[in-house]
């Protein structure tokens, strides 16, 4: 729950809980994957510009996959970290592996949408985020960020603005929503 709030403070709380989980069970792959997400979010939201933040996310995601190669979230997180490292082929492969492992996991589709947006494939991202929203009709606001981002990249500025305004009203501290909203007005 803390992680889905997408605020700096909630992310710090989520990190503490995942660190406790890892400390209590060094073989708990999902805790490593979710801990990785906290570092990735810190990097993506620009709460930290230290390159070691992204490297920490990468190491933790790799650890999660090493512990349990059948865990979809581990592959999804590794996918998105590869994406932020601009290794799109690796990111796509990991995202596809996550979806193959559990085709009903909404977060895997939403994270794949982010990878596709950054890889310059927004039409595919629109399909991925639509699938995520179908699978989880009570989706967190970060799904809307990916929808708005894909709309912007495909030139659907009116749709992007409406979606990103909704995100901004739900979570006024989430920088990626504002960046995409501003660019939607500008482009």
PDB file of C-alpha atoms in Angstrom, residues 15-183:
ATOM      1  CA  UNK A  15      11.345   0.433   2.004  1.00  0.00           C
ATOM      2  CA  UNK A  16      11.562  -0.029   5.777  1.00  0.00           C
ATOM      3  CA  UNK A  17       8.936  -2.764   5.675  1.00  0.00           C
ATOM      4  CA  UNK A  18      10.586  -4.585   2.772  1.00  0.00           C
ATOM      5  CA  UNK A  19      13.981  -4.328   4.468  1.00  0.00           C
ATOM      6  CA  UNK A  20      12.467  -5.966   7.555  1.00  0.00           C
ATOM      7  CA  UNK A  21      11.002  -8.718   5.392  1.00  0.00           C
ATOM      8  CA  UNK A  22      14.365  -9.380   3.736  1.00  0.00           C
ATOM      9  CA  UNK A  23      16.142  -9.357   7.105  1.00  0.00           C
ATOM     10  CA  UNK A  24      13.702 -11.924   8.498  1.00  0.00           C
ATOM     11  CA  UNK A  25      13.960 -14.220   5.448  1.00  0.00           C
ATOM     12  CA  UNK A  26      16.991 -13.915   3.191  1.00  0.00           C
ATOM     13  CA  UNK A  27      15.311 -16.225   0.637  1.00  0.00           C
ATOM     14  CA  UNK A  28      12.127 -14.123   0.273  1.00  0.00           C
ATOM     15  CA  UNK A  29      12.334 -13.230  -3.431  1.00  0.00           C
ATOM     16  CA  UNK A  30       9.250 -11.015  -3.536  1.00  0.00           C
ATOM     17  CA  UNK A  31      10.581  -8.857  -0.709  1.00  0.00           C
ATOM     18  CA  UNK A  32      13.759  -8.294  -2.745  1.00  0.00           C
ATOM     19  CA  UNK A  33      11.683  -7.417  -5.824  1.00  0.00           C
ATOM     20  CA  UNK A  34       9.510  -4.959  -3.906  1.00  0.00           C
ATOM     21  CA  UNK A  35      12.539  -3.458  -2.179  1.00  0.00           C
ATOM     22  CA  UNK A  36      14.030  -2.966  -5.641  1.00  0.00           C
ATOM     23  CA  UNK A  37      10.853  -1.113  -6.651  1.00  0.00           C
ATOM     24  CA  UNK A  38      11.401   1.383  -3.832  1.00  0.00           C
ATOM     25  CA  UNK A  39      14.853   2.226  -5.180  1.00  0.00           C
ATOM     26  CA  UNK A  40      13.588   2.384  -8.751  1.00  0.00           C
ATOM     27  CA  UNK A  41      10.730   4.704  -7.712  1.00  0.00           C
ATOM     28  CA  UNK A  42      13.160   6.905  -5.809  1.00  0.00           C
ATOM     29  CA  UNK A  43      15.213   7.182  -9.003  1.00  0.00           C
ATOM     30  CA  UNK A  44      12.274   7.596 -11.415  1.00  0.00           C
ATOM     31  CA  UNK A  45      10.582  10.250  -9.282  1.00  0.00           C
ATOM     32  CA  UNK A  46      13.896  12.119  -8.999  1.00  0.00           C
ATOM     33  CA  UNK A  47      13.915  11.969  -5.211  1.00  0.00           C
ATOM     34  CA  UNK A  48      17.509  10.845  -5.653  1.00  0.00           C
ATOM     35  CA  UNK A  49      19.942  11.592  -8.448  1.00  0.00           C
ATOM     36  CA  UNK A  50      22.644   9.338  -7.049  1.00  0.00           C
ATOM     37  CA  UNK A  51      23.414   6.736  -9.777  1.00  0.00           C
ATOM     38  CA  UNK A  52      23.884   4.164  -7.018  1.00  0.00           C
ATOM     39  CA  UNK A  53      20.138   4.317  -6.365  1.00  0.00           C
ATOM     40  CA  UNK A  54      19.399   2.793  -9.767  1.00  0.00           C
ATOM     41  CA  UNK A  55      22.272   0.335  -9.361  1.00  0.00           C
ATOM     42  CA  UNK A  56      20.839  -0.763  -5.999  1.00  0.00           C
ATOM     43  CA  UNK A  57      17.450  -1.314  -7.668  1.00  0.00           C
ATOM     44  CA  UNK A  58      19.185  -3.391 -10.351  1.00  0.00           C
ATOM     45  CA  UNK A  59      21.105  -5.551  -7.869  1.00  0.00           C
ATOM     46  CA  UNK A  60      18.000  -6.226  -5.775  1.00  0.00           C
ATOM     47  CA  UNK A  61      15.910  -7.126  -8.850  1.00  0.00           C
ATOM     48  CA  UNK A  62      18.631  -9.498 -10.019  1.00  0.00           C
ATOM     49  CA  UNK A  63      18.704 -11.059  -6.546  1.00  0.00           C
ATOM     50  CA  UNK A  64      14.936 -11.567  -6.650  1.00  0.00           C
ATOM     51  CA  UNK A  65      15.151 -13.335 -10.020  1.00  0.00           C
ATOM     52  CA  UNK A  66      18.065 -15.452  -8.811  1.00  0.00           C
ATOM     53  CA  UNK A  67      16.043 -16.544  -5.781  1.00  0.00           C
ATOM     54  CA  UNK A  68      12.840 -17.305  -7.724  1.00  0.00           C
ATOM     55  CA  UNK A  69      12.918 -17.264 -11.514  1.00  0.00           C
ATOM     56  CA  UNK A  70       9.188 -18.043 -11.598  1.00  0.00           C
ATOM     57  CA  UNK A  71       8.170 -14.847  -9.764  1.00  0.00           C
ATOM     58  CA  UNK A  72       6.511 -12.400 -12.203  1.00  0.00           C
ATOM     59  CA  UNK A  73       7.125  -9.264 -10.117  1.00  0.00           C
ATOM     60  CA  UNK A  74      10.843 -10.000 -10.015  1.00  0.00           C
ATOM     61  CA  UNK A  75      10.971 -10.030 -13.817  1.00  0.00           C
ATOM     62  CA  UNK A  76       8.741  -6.943 -14.072  1.00  0.00           C
ATOM     63  CA  UNK A  77      10.963  -4.950 -11.744  1.00  0.00           C
ATOM     64  CA  UNK A  78      14.092  -6.112 -13.532  1.00  0.00           C
ATOM     65  CA  UNK A  79      12.406  -5.078 -16.793  1.00  0.00           C
ATOM     66  CA  UNK A  80      11.755  -1.546 -15.622  1.00  0.00           C
ATOM     67  CA  UNK A  81      15.243  -1.148 -14.181  1.00  0.00           C
ATOM     68  CA  UNK A  82      16.728  -2.300 -17.496  1.00  0.00           C
ATOM     69  CA  UNK A  83      14.512   0.300 -19.160  1.00  0.00           C
ATOM     70  CA  UNK A  84      15.843   3.107 -16.965  1.00  0.00           C
ATOM     71  CA  UNK A  85      19.336   1.890 -17.814  1.00  0.00           C
ATOM     72  CA  UNK A  86      18.270   2.265 -21.487  1.00  0.00           C
ATOM     73  CA  UNK A  87      18.687  -1.449 -22.136  1.00  0.00           C
ATOM     74  CA  UNK A  88      15.337  -1.795 -23.888  1.00  0.00           C
ATOM     75  CA  UNK A  89      15.794  -5.261 -25.415  1.00  0.00           C
ATOM     76  CA  UNK A  90      16.627  -6.734 -22.022  1.00  0.00           C
ATOM     77  CA  UNK A  91      13.764  -4.780 -20.462  1.00  0.00           C
ATOM     78  CA  UNK A  92      11.275  -6.031 -23.010  1.00  0.00           C
ATOM     79  CA  UNK A  93      12.429  -9.643 -22.599  1.00  0.00           C
ATOM     80  CA  UNK A  94      12.067  -9.475 -18.805  1.00  0.00           C
ATOM     81  CA  UNK A  95       8.639  -7.848 -19.085  1.00  0.00           C
ATOM     82  CA  UNK A  96       7.461 -10.501 -21.524  1.00  0.00           C
ATOM     83  CA  UNK A  97       8.764 -13.204 -19.175  1.00  0.00           C
ATOM     84  CA  UNK A  98       6.743 -11.683 -16.308  1.00  0.00           C
ATOM     85  CA  UNK A  99       3.560 -11.686 -18.385  1.00  0.00           C
ATOM     86  CA  UNK A 100       4.172 -15.242 -19.611  1.00  0.00           C
ATOM     87  CA  UNK A 101       4.577 -16.409 -16.021  1.00  0.00           C
ATOM     88  CA  UNK A 102       1.270 -14.822 -14.959  1.00  0.00           C
ATOM     89  CA  UNK A 103      -0.905 -13.369 -17.731  1.00  0.00           C
ATOM     90  CA  UNK A 104      -3.392 -12.133 -15.097  1.00  0.00           C
ATOM     91  CA  UNK A 105      -0.928  -9.910 -13.212  1.00  0.00           C
ATOM     92  CA  UNK A 106      -2.044  -6.337 -13.840  1.00  0.00           C
ATOM     93  CA  UNK A 107       1.131  -4.714 -12.509  1.00  0.00           C
ATOM     94  CA  UNK A 108       3.233  -6.676 -15.001  1.00  0.00           C
ATOM     95  CA  UNK A 109       1.246  -5.146 -17.866  1.00  0.00           C
ATOM     96  CA  UNK A 110       1.466  -1.642 -16.377  1.00  0.00           C
ATOM     97  CA  UNK A 111       5.229  -1.925 -15.908  1.00  0.00           C
ATOM     98  CA  UNK A 112       5.514  -3.306 -19.443  1.00  0.00           C
ATOM     99  CA  UNK A 113       3.608  -0.217 -20.621  1.00  0.00           C
ATOM    100  CA  UNK A 114       6.235   1.996 -19.016  1.00  0.00           C
ATOM    101  CA  UNK A 115       9.016   0.039 -20.700  1.00  0.00           C
ATOM    102  CA  UNK A 116       7.230   0.331 -24.054  1.00  0.00           C
ATOM    103  CA  UNK A 117       6.713   4.075 -23.628  1.00  0.00           C
ATOM    104  CA  UNK A 118      10.406   4.648 -22.986  1.00  0.00           C
ATOM    105  CA  UNK A 119      11.374   2.298 -25.811  1.00  0.00           C
ATOM    106  CA  UNK A 120       9.362   4.433 -28.240  1.00  0.00           C
ATOM    107  CA  UNK A 121       6.476   1.978 -28.664  1.00  0.00           C
ATOM    108  CA  UNK A 122       3.519   3.949 -27.244  1.00  0.00           C
ATOM    109  CA  UNK A 123       0.820   2.181 -29.294  1.00  0.00           C
ATOM    110  CA  UNK A 124       1.865  -1.101 -27.663  1.00  0.00           C
ATOM    111  CA  UNK A 125       2.018   0.687 -24.312  1.00  0.00           C
ATOM    112  CA  UNK A 126      -1.605   1.784 -24.726  1.00  0.00           C
ATOM    113  CA  UNK A 127      -2.638  -1.842 -25.208  1.00  0.00           C
ATOM    114  CA  UNK A 128      -0.570  -2.987 -22.217  1.00  0.00           C
ATOM    115  CA  UNK A 129      -1.950  -0.358 -19.846  1.00  0.00           C
ATOM    116  CA  UNK A 130      -5.503  -1.022 -21.072  1.00  0.00           C
ATOM    117  CA  UNK A 131      -4.997  -4.699 -20.221  1.00  0.00           C
ATOM    118  CA  UNK A 132      -3.622  -3.740 -16.801  1.00  0.00           C
ATOM    119  CA  UNK A 133      -6.704  -1.616 -16.118  1.00  0.00           C
ATOM    120  CA  UNK A 134      -9.034  -4.414 -17.248  1.00  0.00           C
ATOM    121  CA  UNK A 135      -7.307  -6.855 -14.907  1.00  0.00           C
ATOM    122  CA  UNK A 136      -7.297  -4.409 -11.989  1.00  0.00           C
ATOM    123  CA  UNK A 137     -10.229  -1.998 -12.183  1.00  0.00           C
ATOM    124  CA  UNK A 138      -9.091  -0.491  -8.847  1.00  0.00           C
ATOM    125  CA  UNK A 139      -5.704   0.354 -10.287  1.00  0.00           C
ATOM    126  CA  UNK A 140      -3.252   2.701  -8.572  1.00  0.00           C
ATOM    127  CA  UNK A 141      -2.706   6.170 -10.011  1.00  0.00           C
ATOM    128  CA  UNK A 142       0.635   5.260 -11.564  1.00  0.00           C
ATOM    129  CA  UNK A 143      -1.268   3.248 -14.206  1.00  0.00           C
ATOM    130  CA  UNK A 144      -2.787   6.555 -15.304  1.00  0.00           C
ATOM    131  CA  UNK A 145       0.679   8.090 -15.606  1.00  0.00           C
ATOM    132  CA  UNK A 146       1.550   5.398 -18.150  1.00  0.00           C
ATOM    133  CA  UNK A 147      -1.743   5.934 -19.978  1.00  0.00           C
ATOM    134  CA  UNK A 148      -1.185   9.693 -20.127  1.00  0.00           C
ATOM    135  CA  UNK A 149       2.435   9.206 -21.198  1.00  0.00           C
ATOM    136  CA  UNK A 150       1.374   6.862 -24.033  1.00  0.00           C
ATOM    137  CA  UNK A 151      -1.393   9.257 -25.105  1.00  0.00           C
ATOM    138  CA  UNK A 152       1.133  12.094 -25.225  1.00  0.00           C
ATOM    139  CA  UNK A 153       3.623  10.074 -27.231  1.00  0.00           C
ATOM    140  CA  UNK A 154       0.954   9.148 -29.785  1.00  0.00           C
ATOM    141  CA  UNK A 155      -0.186  12.747 -30.174  1.00  0.00           C
ATOM    142  CA  UNK A 156      -3.425  12.331 -28.242  1.00  0.00           C
ATOM    143  CA  UNK A 157      -2.783  15.472 -26.233  1.00  0.00           C
ATOM    144  CA  UNK A 158      -6.369  16.149 -25.142  1.00  0.00           C
ATOM    145  CA  UNK A 159      -6.646  12.637 -23.674  1.00  0.00           C
ATOM    146  CA  UNK A 160      -3.189  12.910 -22.114  1.00  0.00           C
ATOM    147  CA  UNK A 161      -4.028  16.229 -20.447  1.00  0.00           C
ATOM    148  CA  UNK A 162      -7.313  14.918 -19.006  1.00  0.00           C
ATOM    149  CA  UNK A 163      -5.678  11.759 -17.661  1.00  0.00           C
ATOM    150  CA  UNK A 164      -2.629  13.492 -16.233  1.00  0.00           C
ATOM    151  CA  UNK A 165      -4.747  16.185 -14.566  1.00  0.00           C
ATOM    152  CA  UNK A 166      -6.629  13.394 -12.811  1.00  0.00           C
ATOM    153  CA  UNK A 167      -3.346  11.876 -11.616  1.00  0.00           C
ATOM    154  CA  UNK A 168      -2.081  15.256 -10.432  1.00  0.00           C
ATOM    155  CA  UNK A 169      -5.228  15.809  -8.393  1.00  0.00           C
ATOM    156  CA  UNK A 170      -4.852  12.380  -6.744  1.00  0.00           C
ATOM    157  CA  UNK A 171      -1.146  12.631  -5.980  1.00  0.00           C
ATOM    158  CA  UNK A 172       0.113  16.191  -6.159  1.00  0.00           C
ATOM    159  CA  UNK A 173       3.703  15.176  -5.343  1.00  0.00           C
ATOM    160  CA  UNK A 174       4.315  12.770  -8.234  1.00  0.00           C
ATOM    161  CA  UNK A 175       6.732  14.558 -10.559  1.00  0.00           C
ATOM    162  CA  UNK A 176       6.408  12.252 -13.629  1.00  0.00           C
ATOM    163  CA  UNK A 177       2.717  13.144 -13.910  1.00  0.00           C
ATOM    164  CA  UNK A 178       3.543  16.866 -13.949  1.00  0.00           C
ATOM    165  CA  UNK A 179       6.355  16.442 -16.452  1.00  0.00           C
ATOM    166  CA  UNK A 180       4.085  14.584 -18.854  1.00  0.00           C
ATOM    167  CA  UNK A 181       1.253  17.056 -18.290  1.00  0.00           C
ATOM    168  CA  UNK A 182       3.499  20.032 -19.049  1.00  0.00           C
ATOM    169  CA  UNK A 183       4.880  18.349 -22.154  1.00  0.00           C
TER     170      UNK A 183
END
